Amino acid sequence: MYEIFQKYLEEKTELTQEESQRIQSFAIIKKLRKRQYLLQEGDVWKYDAFITQGCVRTYTVDDKGSEHVNSFSIENWWTGDRESLMMQQPSRFNIDAIEDTELVLFTHENFELLCREIPAFNNMVNTILQRSFIAAQNRIQASLTLTAEEKYLNFIKKYPGFASRIPQTMIASYLGMTPETLSRIRKQTAKK
Amino acid sequence: MYEIFQKYLEEKTELTQEESQRIQSFAIIKKLRKRQYLLQEGDVWKYDAFITQGCVRTYTVDDKGSEHVNSFSIENWWTGDRESLMMQQPSRFNIDAIEDTELVLFTHENFELLCREIPAFNNMVNTILQRSFIAAQNRIQASLTLTAEEKYLNFIKKYPGFASRIPQTMIASYLGMTPETLSRIRKQTAKK
DNA sequence: TTAGACTCTTGATCTATATCAAGTTTTTAC
DNA sequence: GTAAAAACTTGATATAGATCAAGAGTCTAA
């Protein structure tokens, strides 16, 4: 499944044959079964991870044992815990597979090496980071300004397709509401 | 007040004399009176802005006319609307001064030129962006998991000093609650 | 220096969403 | 293929925090 990442690279950046091969030489292919962990709370995250197939969630568990979904990532997206990676500290997050999933991993040292060696790659990575930051800002804005119903409508508009492959309980958690509330909202909006 | 930015650069990165001078040659000093806008909704943001003195807020105004504070920035931080800057689209945000404020601005073209010319500068900028992203993630996490009281305590712990220079109404808005609720929380926690 | 305008506080009431509980449907695993 | 486990729905009730209202304290601009 490396081809999917290869294609992604070709779309996002211009690389020479050698650069492409250099990148591929560091790639680690990893497969996850549904429910399998990619990262568990307390572990230090050491990779840059790209999903070629499947779907993964990042979440925390609070004192009462409730899960809070921080994000979903599907094919052609990146995942991981940047805070743990950057600070080299144990992660507060869990990441596990919602579906059988395939990833391309790079150890962070190799990834940084690639960034230093290949300016085009470095630029691509920065652009992704900027977009991620913008997305996070928008999510904060939504959480401050929208009602539960608006949050849901905003979500399905922004990520069509997610609703059908991710359990409602997890979507509710991601949106900061209970599954019951989401169920009622869906019933409401279906009527209209 | 350029010296404050100069000092910041020296702390964060290693630059040659020439590089420092190159950066300074592009710097634009800007002063804002309290309440003055740095950016108004609908305008396209064109700068990278560093605050050397003072305090600024970024906020939106909804249909009902209520303001929602997205962020505060004080001296030694950056401000602006990255989405508007990156996409070259009209901003949804307003940025105005909470106190008399001084900034160092770079037009984005010049800023990008500096990033290309000076690798150390580019690295510094990337590091800041990563930290900003991590902070945004943590804020999302807090908004999903904490009660109003916990959000406030978390805020004053994370940003001691902010509470004394920023009006409570704005802090309440930033935390996603009403001023009345924040007032009651403060009364509660003062008791303990 | 003072009137008007903000800002903060406090109380009474309301409401969106949570919680609890039970039933139904769907998925999973042998 | 089927039993057990999850996931989803629906109703009844509870509650954190919002809204409305009014008074007190603080700025601020002429």
Short mmCIF file of C-alpha atoms (C1' of nucleotides) in Angstrom, two decimals:
data_model
loop_
_atom_site.label_atom_id
_atom_site.label_comp_id
_atom_site.label_asym_id
_atom_site.label_seq_id
_atom_site.Cartn_x
_atom_site.Cartn_y
_atom_site.Cartn_z
CA MET A 1 0.00 0.00 0.00
CA TYR A 2 2.99 2.31 -0.19
CA GLU A 3 1.71 3.45 -3.60
CA ILE A 4 -1.02 5.47 -1.92
CA PHE A 5 1.56 7.46 0.01
CA GLN A 6 3.65 7.75 -3.14
CA LYS A 7 0.69 9.23 -4.97
CA TYR A 8 0.03 11.62 -2.11
CA LEU A 9 3.62 12.84 -2.30
CA GLU A 10 3.36 13.35 -6.03
CA GLU A 11 0.25 15.44 -5.60
CA LYS A 12 1.60 17.57 -2.80
CA THR A 13 5.18 18.14 -3.89
CA GLU A 14 7.78 17.81 -6.61
CA LEU A 15 10.48 15.26 -5.92
CA THR A 16 13.29 13.79 -7.96
CA GLN A 17 13.48 10.05 -8.46
CA GLU A 18 16.29 9.87 -5.91
CA GLU A 19 14.40 11.87 -3.31
CA SER A 20 11.37 9.63 -3.69
CA GLN A 21 13.52 6.58 -3.22
CA ARG A 22 15.24 8.12 -0.25
CA ILE A 23 11.86 8.68 1.39
CA GLN A 24 10.68 5.19 0.58
CA SER A 25 13.85 3.69 2.02
CA PHE A 26 12.81 4.97 5.47
CA ALA A 27 9.16 3.98 5.27
CA ILE A 28 7.83 1.34 7.64
CA ILE A 29 4.56 -0.31 6.69
CA LYS A 30 2.29 -1.07 9.62
CA LYS A 31 -1.06 -2.82 9.72
CA LEU A 32 -3.61 -2.51 12.50
CA ARG A 33 -6.61 -4.71 13.15
CA LYS A 34 -9.81 -2.99 14.17
CA ARG A 35 -9.55 -1.98 17.87
CA GLN A 36 -5.78 -2.41 17.88
CA TYR A 37 -3.76 0.37 19.49
CA LEU A 38 -1.28 2.47 17.59
CA LEU A 39 -0.41 4.42 20.73
CA GLN A 40 -1.37 3.93 24.35
CA GLU A 41 -1.53 6.55 27.06
CA GLY A 42 1.76 6.70 28.90
CA ASP A 43 3.90 5.66 25.95
CA VAL A 44 6.14 8.13 24.17
CA TRP A 45 5.20 8.59 20.53
CA LYS A 46 8.17 8.33 18.18
CA TYR A 47 6.82 8.45 14.64
CA ASP A 48 5.35 10.44 11.87
CA ALA A 49 2.45 8.35 10.62
CA PHE A 50 0.48 8.52 7.40
CA ILE A 51 -2.69 6.46 6.88
CA THR A 52 -2.98 4.75 3.50
CA GLN A 53 -6.13 2.80 4.34
CA GLY A 54 -8.63 2.74 7.16
CA CYS A 55 -9.52 4.97 10.07
CA VAL A 56 -8.11 5.77 13.47
CA ARG A 57 -9.21 7.77 16.50
CA THR A 58 -7.25 9.75 19.07
CA TYR A 59 -8.84 10.00 22.50
CA THR A 60 -8.28 10.42 26.22
CA VAL A 61 -9.88 8.63 29.13
CA ASP A 62 -10.86 10.72 32.16
CA ASP A 63 -10.93 9.79 35.87
CA LYS A 64 -14.46 8.45 35.54
CA GLY A 65 -13.44 6.20 32.69
CA SER A 66 -15.24 8.17 29.98
CA GLU A 67 -13.55 8.47 26.62
CA HIS A 68 -13.17 11.83 24.90
CA VAL A 69 -12.39 11.67 21.20
CA ASN A 70 -9.93 14.33 20.17
CA SER A 71 -9.76 13.49 16.48
CA PHE A 72 -10.38 11.04 13.69
CA SER A 73 -7.92 10.38 10.91
CA ILE A 74 -8.59 8.48 7.71
CA GLU A 75 -6.61 7.50 4.63
CA ASN A 76 -4.50 10.32 3.19
CA TRP A 77 -4.22 12.00 6.57
CA TRP A 78 -1.56 12.01 9.23
CA THR A 79 -1.93 10.87 12.80
CA GLY A 80 0.08 10.73 16.02
CA ASP A 81 0.67 12.82 19.12
CA ARG A 82 2.77 15.81 18.25
CA GLU A 83 3.11 16.93 21.85
CA SER A 84 4.52 13.60 22.98
CA LEU A 85 6.76 13.50 19.91
CA MET A 86 8.08 17.02 20.26
CA MET A 87 8.52 17.06 24.04
CA GLN A 88 9.53 13.41 24.26
CA GLN A 89 7.05 12.94 27.06
CA PRO A 90 4.51 10.19 27.78
CA SER A 91 1.35 10.69 25.80
CA ARG A 92 -1.98 11.56 27.38
CA PHE A 93 -3.70 10.09 24.35
CA ASN A 94 -4.67 6.71 23.03
CA ILE A 95 -4.85 6.06 19.33
CA ASP A 96 -6.63 2.97 18.04
CA ALA A 97 -8.08 1.65 14.82
CA ILE A 98 -11.79 2.08 14.11
CA GLU A 99 -11.36 -0.11 11.02
CA ASP A 100 -8.57 -2.38 9.84
CA THR A 101 -5.94 0.17 8.96
CA GLU A 102 -2.66 0.44 7.08
CA LEU A 103 -0.07 3.09 7.76
CA VAL A 104 3.29 4.31 6.58
CA LEU A 105 5.50 5.18 9.54
CA PHE A 106 8.76 7.08 9.76
CA THR A 107 10.78 7.27 12.93
CA HIS A 108 11.01 10.91 13.87
CA GLU A 109 14.79 10.97 13.43
CA ASN A 110 14.45 9.72 9.87
CA PHE A 111 11.59 12.09 9.23
CA GLU A 112 13.64 15.06 10.42
CA LEU A 113 16.54 13.89 8.32
CA LEU A 114 14.27 13.85 5.27
CA CYS A 115 13.08 17.36 6.13
CA ARG A 116 16.66 18.56 6.26
CA GLU A 117 17.78 16.75 3.13
CA ILE A 118 14.79 17.53 0.94
CA PRO A 119 13.55 21.12 1.04
CA ALA A 120 10.44 20.28 -0.98
CA PHE A 121 9.53 17.65 1.58
CA ASN A 122 10.11 20.11 4.40
CA ASN A 123 7.85 22.65 2.72
CA MET A 124 5.13 20.08 2.30
CA VAL A 125 5.33 19.16 5.96
CA ASN A 126 5.10 22.82 7.00
CA THR A 127 2.10 23.37 4.80
CA ILE A 128 0.33 20.41 6.35
CA LEU A 129 1.14 21.72 9.80
CA GLN A 130 -0.28 25.11 8.94
CA ARG A 131 -3.48 23.54 7.68
CA SER A 132 -3.73 21.43 10.79
CA PHE A 133 -3.37 24.52 12.91
CA ILE A 134 -6.06 26.33 10.94
CA ALA A 135 -8.37 23.33 11.31
CA ALA A 136 -7.76 23.29 15.06
CA GLN A 137 -8.55 27.00 15.29
CA ASN A 138 -11.77 26.49 13.40
CA ARG A 139 -12.73 23.65 15.69
CA ILE A 140 -12.17 25.85 18.74
CA GLN A 141 -14.25 28.56 17.13
CA ALA A 142 -17.04 26.07 16.44
CA SER A 143 -16.99 24.78 19.99
CA LEU A 144 -17.34 28.33 21.31
CA THR A 145 -20.08 29.54 19.02
CA LEU A 146 -22.27 26.64 17.91
CA THR A 147 -25.15 24.75 19.53
CA ALA A 148 -25.09 20.95 19.63
CA GLU A 149 -27.22 20.74 16.49
CA GLU A 150 -25.08 23.25 14.62
CA LYS A 151 -21.95 21.38 15.62
CA TYR A 152 -23.33 18.18 14.14
CA LEU A 153 -24.48 19.81 10.91
CA ASN A 154 -21.15 21.54 10.61
CA PHE A 155 -19.39 18.22 11.12
CA ILE A 156 -21.26 16.27 8.45
CA LYS A 157 -20.86 19.17 6.05
CA LYS A 158 -17.14 19.40 6.67
CA TYR A 159 -16.51 15.67 6.76
CA PRO A 160 -19.13 13.96 4.62
CA GLY A 161 -18.50 10.26 4.66
CA PHE A 162 -17.26 10.18 8.23
CA ALA A 163 -20.76 9.79 9.65
CA SER A 164 -21.25 6.50 7.81
CA ARG A 165 -18.03 4.82 8.90
CA ILE A 166 -17.63 6.05 12.47
CA PRO A 167 -19.91 4.93 15.31
CA GLN A 168 -22.23 7.65 16.55
CA THR A 169 -21.00 7.33 20.10
CA MET A 170 -17.55 8.40 18.94
CA ILE A 171 -18.87 11.25 16.84
CA ALA A 172 -20.90 12.47 19.81
CA SER A 173 -17.77 12.38 21.95
CA TYR A 174 -15.78 14.26 19.30
CA LEU A 175 -18.47 16.93 19.20
CA GLY A 176 -18.56 17.21 22.97
CA MET A 177 -22.04 15.82 23.57
CA THR A 178 -23.61 12.56 24.77
CA PRO A 179 -24.69 9.80 22.36
CA GLU A 180 -28.30 10.34 23.45
CA THR A 181 -28.17 13.99 22.48
CA LEU A 182 -26.68 13.15 19.10
CA SER A 183 -29.32 10.51 18.52
CA ARG A 184 -32.08 13.03 19.22
CA ILE A 185 -30.48 15.63 16.99
CA ARG A 186 -30.28 13.15 14.14
CA LYS A 187 -33.94 12.32 14.58
CA GLN A 188 -34.79 16.02 14.57
CA THR A 189 -32.79 16.88 11.48
CA ALA A 190 -33.99 13.82 9.57
CA LYS A 191 -37.53 15.21 9.82
CA LYS A 192 -36.66 18.53 8.20
CA MET B 1 10.88 48.60 20.76
CA TYR B 2 12.55 46.48 18.09
CA GLU B 3 15.10 45.41 20.74
CA ILE B 4 12.48 43.19 22.36
CA PHE B 5 12.02 41.26 19.13
CA GLN B 6 15.77 41.19 18.65
CA LYS B 7 16.17 39.63 22.08
CA TYR B 8 13.45 37.10 21.30
CA LEU B 9 15.30 36.10 18.13
CA GLU B 10 18.56 35.71 20.04
CA GLU B 11 16.88 33.43 22.56
CA LYS B 12 15.13 31.29 20.01
CA THR B 13 17.72 30.94 17.28
CA GLU B 14 21.28 31.51 16.20
CA LEU B 15 21.76 34.18 13.57
CA THR B 16 24.76 35.89 12.04
CA GLN B 17 25.06 39.65 12.24
CA GLU B 18 24.05 39.89 8.57
CA GLU B 19 21.00 37.70 9.02
CA SER B 20 19.87 39.77 11.98
CA GLN B 21 20.23 42.92 9.96
CA ARG B 22 18.41 41.38 7.02
CA ILE B 23 15.47 40.58 9.28
CA GLN B 24 15.47 44.02 10.83
CA SER B 25 15.52 45.63 7.39
CA PHE B 26 12.06 44.21 6.73
CA ALA B 27 10.54 44.99 10.11
CA ILE B 28 7.68 47.46 10.32
CA ILE B 29 6.97 48.96 13.74
CA LYS B 30 3.29 49.49 14.46
CA LYS B 31 1.60 51.06 17.48
CA LEU B 32 -1.99 50.52 18.47
CA ARG B 33 -4.04 52.50 20.95
CA LYS B 34 -6.30 50.56 23.28
CA ARG B 35 -9.42 49.47 21.34
CA GLN B 36 -7.76 50.08 17.99
CA TYR B 37 -8.14 47.39 15.34
CA LEU B 38 -5.21 45.49 13.93
CA LEU B 39 -7.52 43.48 11.67
CA GLN B 40 -11.20 43.81 10.90
CA GLU B 41 -13.54 41.07 9.75
CA GLY B 42 -13.70 41.05 5.96
CA ASP B 43 -10.16 42.31 5.44
CA VAL B 44 -7.43 40.04 4.16
CA TRP B 45 -4.59 39.65 6.61
CA LYS B 46 -1.16 40.16 5.01
CA TYR B 47 1.38 40.09 7.81
CA ASP B 48 3.30 38.10 10.32
CA ALA B 49 3.00 40.06 13.54
CA PHE B 50 4.99 39.90 16.74
CA ILE B 51 3.93 41.79 19.87
CA THR B 52 6.71 43.62 21.71
CA GLN B 53 4.46 45.35 24.22
CA GLY B 54 0.80 45.16 25.17
CA CYS B 55 -2.07 42.80 24.58
CA VAL B 56 -4.42 41.96 21.77
CA ARG B 57 -7.52 39.81 21.33
CA THR B 58 -8.80 37.85 18.34
CA TYR B 59 -12.57 37.40 18.19
CA THR B 60 -15.61 36.87 16.00
CA VAL B 61 -19.03 38.48 16.16
CA ASP B 62 -22.04 36.22 15.61
CA ASP B 63 -25.45 37.00 14.04
CA LYS B 64 -26.83 38.16 17.37
CA GLY B 65 -23.94 40.56 17.82
CA SER B 66 -22.21 38.57 20.58
CA GLU B 67 -18.45 38.50 20.59
CA HIS B 68 -16.55 35.23 20.92
CA VAL B 69 -12.92 35.57 21.90
CA ASN B 70 -10.74 33.09 20.09
CA SER B 71 -7.41 34.07 21.61
CA PHE B 72 -5.35 36.57 23.51
CA SER B 73 -1.80 37.48 22.58
CA ILE B 74 0.66 39.43 24.70
CA GLU B 75 4.25 40.62 24.35
CA ASN B 76 6.63 37.96 23.02
CA TRP B 77 3.82 36.17 21.19
CA TRP B 78 2.66 36.25 17.61
CA THR B 79 -0.77 37.23 16.38
CA GLY B 80 -2.74 37.37 13.12
CA ASP B 81 -5.13 35.23 11.14
CA ARG B 82 -3.24 32.38 9.56
CA GLU B 83 -6.23 31.15 7.60
CA SER B 84 -6.80 34.50 5.94
CA LEU B 85 -3.06 34.84 5.32
CA MET B 86 -2.60 31.39 3.86
CA MET B 87 -5.76 31.25 1.76
CA GLN B 88 -5.69 34.95 0.89
CA GLN B 89 -9.33 35.18 1.86
CA PRO B 90 -11.27 37.77 3.89
CA SER B 91 -10.91 37.16 7.60
CA ARG B 92 -13.76 36.07 9.83
CA PHE B 93 -11.90 37.53 12.78
CA ASN B 94 -11.35 40.89 14.36
CA ILE B 95 -8.16 41.65 16.21
CA ASP B 96 -8.00 44.68 18.48
CA ALA B 97 -5.85 46.02 21.28
CA ILE B 98 -6.84 45.41 24.90
CA GLU B 99 -4.03 47.74 25.97
CA ASP B 100 -1.83 50.19 24.10
CA THR B 101 0.28 47.83 22.06
CA GLU B 102 3.43 47.79 19.97
CA LEU B 103 4.13 45.27 17.25
CA VAL B 104 6.76 44.30 14.76
CA LEU B 105 5.16 43.44 11.40
CA PHE B 106 6.53 41.72 8.34
CA THR B 107 4.63 41.53 5.09
CA HIS B 108 4.11 37.88 4.33
CA GLU B 109 6.20 38.05 1.17
CA ASN B 110 9.13 39.38 3.11
CA PHE B 111 8.57 36.88 5.86
CA GLU B 112 8.60 34.00 3.41
CA LEU B 113 11.69 35.41 1.79
CA LEU B 114 13.40 35.41 5.20
CA CYS B 115 12.30 31.82 5.75
CA ARG B 116 13.84 30.81 2.44
CA GLU B 117 17.03 32.79 2.92
CA ILE B 118 17.68 31.94 6.56
CA PRO B 119 17.24 28.27 7.50
CA ALA B 120 17.61 29.00 11.21
CA PHE B 121 14.76 31.48 10.96
CA ASN B 122 12.65 28.97 9.07
CA ASN B 123 13.28 26.37 11.76
CA MET B 124 12.29 28.79 14.47
CA VAL B 125 9.05 29.60 12.68
CA ASN B 126 8.25 25.90 12.29
CA THR B 127 8.89 25.25 15.93
CA ILE B 128 6.54 28.06 16.91
CA LEU B 129 3.90 26.68 14.60
CA GLN B 130 4.23 23.24 16.14
CA ARG B 131 3.83 24.68 19.61
CA SER B 132 0.82 26.67 18.49
CA PHE B 133 -0.73 23.52 17.12
CA ILE B 134 -0.09 21.65 20.34
CA ALA B 135 -1.61 24.50 22.34
CA ALA B 136 -4.68 24.43 20.10
CA GLN B 137 -5.04 20.67 20.58
CA ASN B 138 -4.83 21.08 24.33
CA ARG B 139 -7.45 23.77 24.24
CA ILE B 140 -9.79 21.50 22.29
CA GLN B 141 -9.13 18.75 24.79
CA ALA B 142 -9.92 21.10 27.68
CA SER B 143 -13.15 22.26 26.07
CA LEU B 144 -14.26 18.64 25.64
CA THR B 145 -13.37 17.37 29.08
CA LEU B 146 -13.53 20.17 31.65
CA THR B 147 -16.37 21.81 33.55
CA ALA B 148 -16.68 25.60 33.59
CA GLU B 149 -14.85 25.80 36.91
CA GLU B 150 -12.06 23.50 35.76
CA LYS B 151 -11.67 25.53 32.57
CA TYR B 152 -11.16 28.68 34.60
CA LEU B 153 -8.69 27.11 37.02
CA ASN B 154 -6.82 25.59 34.11
CA PHE B 155 -6.69 29.00 32.44
CA ILE B 156 -5.27 30.92 35.40
CA LYS B 157 -2.77 28.16 36.02
CA LYS B 158 -1.63 28.11 32.41
CA TYR B 159 -1.67 31.86 31.93
CA PRO B 160 -1.04 33.47 35.31
CA GLY B 161 -1.00 37.20 34.85
CA PHE B 162 -3.62 37.23 32.13
CA ALA B 163 -6.48 37.37 34.63
CA SER B 164 -5.27 40.70 36.01
CA ARG B 165 -4.87 42.51 32.71
CA ILE B 166 -7.81 41.19 30.71
CA PRO B 167 -11.44 42.09 31.53
CA GLN B 168 -13.43 39.18 32.93
CA THR B 169 -16.05 39.43 30.24
CA MET B 170 -13.42 38.62 27.64
CA ILE B 171 -11.96 35.77 29.66
CA ALA B 172 -15.44 34.32 30.09
CA SER B 173 -15.95 34.52 26.34
CA TYR B 174 -12.59 32.87 25.69
CA LEU B 175 -13.55 30.04 28.03
CA GLY B 176 -16.95 29.61 26.40
CA MET B 177 -19.11 30.77 29.28
CA THR B 178 -21.08 33.88 30.25
CA PRO B 179 -19.60 36.66 32.42
CA GLU B 180 -22.18 35.84 35.11
CA THR B 181 -21.01 32.25 35.29
CA LEU B 182 -17.37 33.30 35.53
CA SER B 183 -18.21 35.80 38.25
CA ARG B 184 -19.92 33.07 40.29
CA ILE B 185 -17.04 30.68 39.77
CA ARG B 186 -14.58 33.27 41.00
CA LYS B 187 -16.66 33.83 44.09
CA GLN B 188 -16.81 30.09 44.71
CA THR B 189 -13.10 29.46 44.27
CA ALA B 190 -12.13 32.52 46.34
CA LYS B 191 -13.86 30.90 49.33
CA LYS B 192 -11.82 27.73 49.15
"C1'" DT C 1 -14.67 66.41 38.38
"C1'" DT C 2 -18.38 64.44 36.98
"C1'" DA C 3 -21.97 62.23 33.95
"C1'" DG C 4 -22.35 58.53 31.18
"C1'" DA C 5 -20.71 54.19 30.01
"C1'" DC C 6 -18.80 50.14 30.84
"C1'" DT C 7 -17.80 46.06 34.11
"C1'" DC C 8 -18.78 43.17 37.74
"C1'" DT C 9 -21.93 41.01 41.08
"C1'" DT C 10 -25.98 38.83 42.75
"C1'" DG C 11 -30.61 36.83 42.60
"C1'" DA C 12 -34.53 34.57 40.18
"C1'" DT C 13 -35.80 31.85 36.58
"C1'" DC C 14 -35.25 29.13 32.34
"C1'" DT C 15 -33.36 25.82 29.04
"C1'" DA C 16 -30.20 22.94 26.49
"C1'" DT C 17 -28.09 19.09 27.37
"C1'" DA C 18 -26.81 15.37 30.73
"C1'" DT C 19 -28.04 11.42 33.24
"C1'" DC C 20 -30.52 7.31 34.19
"C1'" DA C 21 -33.16 3.48 32.61
"C1'" DA C 22 -35.15 0.25 29.51
"C1'" DG C 23 -36.06 -1.59 25.06
"C1'" DT C 24 -34.56 -2.49 20.17
"C1'" DT C 25 -31.43 -3.16 16.58
"C1'" DT C 26 -26.92 -4.29 14.79
"C1'" DT C 27 -22.44 -6.36 15.05
"C1'" DT C 28 -19.19 -9.71 16.52
"C1'" DA C 29 -17.19 -13.99 17.52
"C1'" DC C 30 -17.31 -18.73 17.95
"C1'" DG D 1 -26.17 -19.67 12.56
"C1'" DT D 2 -26.71 -18.04 16.92
"C1'" DA D 3 -25.77 -16.16 21.49
"C1'" DA D 4 -23.58 -12.42 23.60
"C1'" DA D 5 -22.05 -7.91 23.29
"C1'" DA D 6 -22.19 -3.41 21.40
"C1'" DA D 7 -24.61 0.44 19.47
"C1'" DC D 8 -28.60 3.06 19.00
"C1'" DT D 9 -33.20 4.92 20.36
"C1'" DT D 10 -36.61 6.77 23.31
"C1'" DG D 11 -38.68 8.49 27.56
"C1'" DA D 12 -38.43 10.55 32.24
"C1'" DT D 13 -35.98 13.40 35.12
"C1'" DA D 14 -32.01 16.26 36.76
"C1'" DT D 15 -28.66 19.94 36.44
"C1'" DA D 16 -24.93 23.05 34.85
"C1'" DG D 17 -24.89 26.99 32.99
"C1'" DA D 18 -27.69 30.63 30.31
"C1'" DT D 19 -30.68 34.39 30.41
"C1'" DC D 20 -32.95 38.30 32.36
"C1'" DA D 21 -32.91 42.01 35.54
"C1'" DA D 22 -31.21 45.33 38.67
"C1'" DG D 23 -27.83 47.43 41.65
"C1'" DA D 24 -22.85 48.64 42.84
"C1'" DG D 25 -18.39 49.67 41.58
"C1'" DT D 26 -14.95 51.64 38.07
"C1'" DC D 27 -13.35 53.81 34.12
"C1'" DT D 28 -13.08 57.55 30.94
"C1'" DA D 29 -13.61 61.51 28.20
"C1'" DA D 30 -14.94 66.22 27.98
#
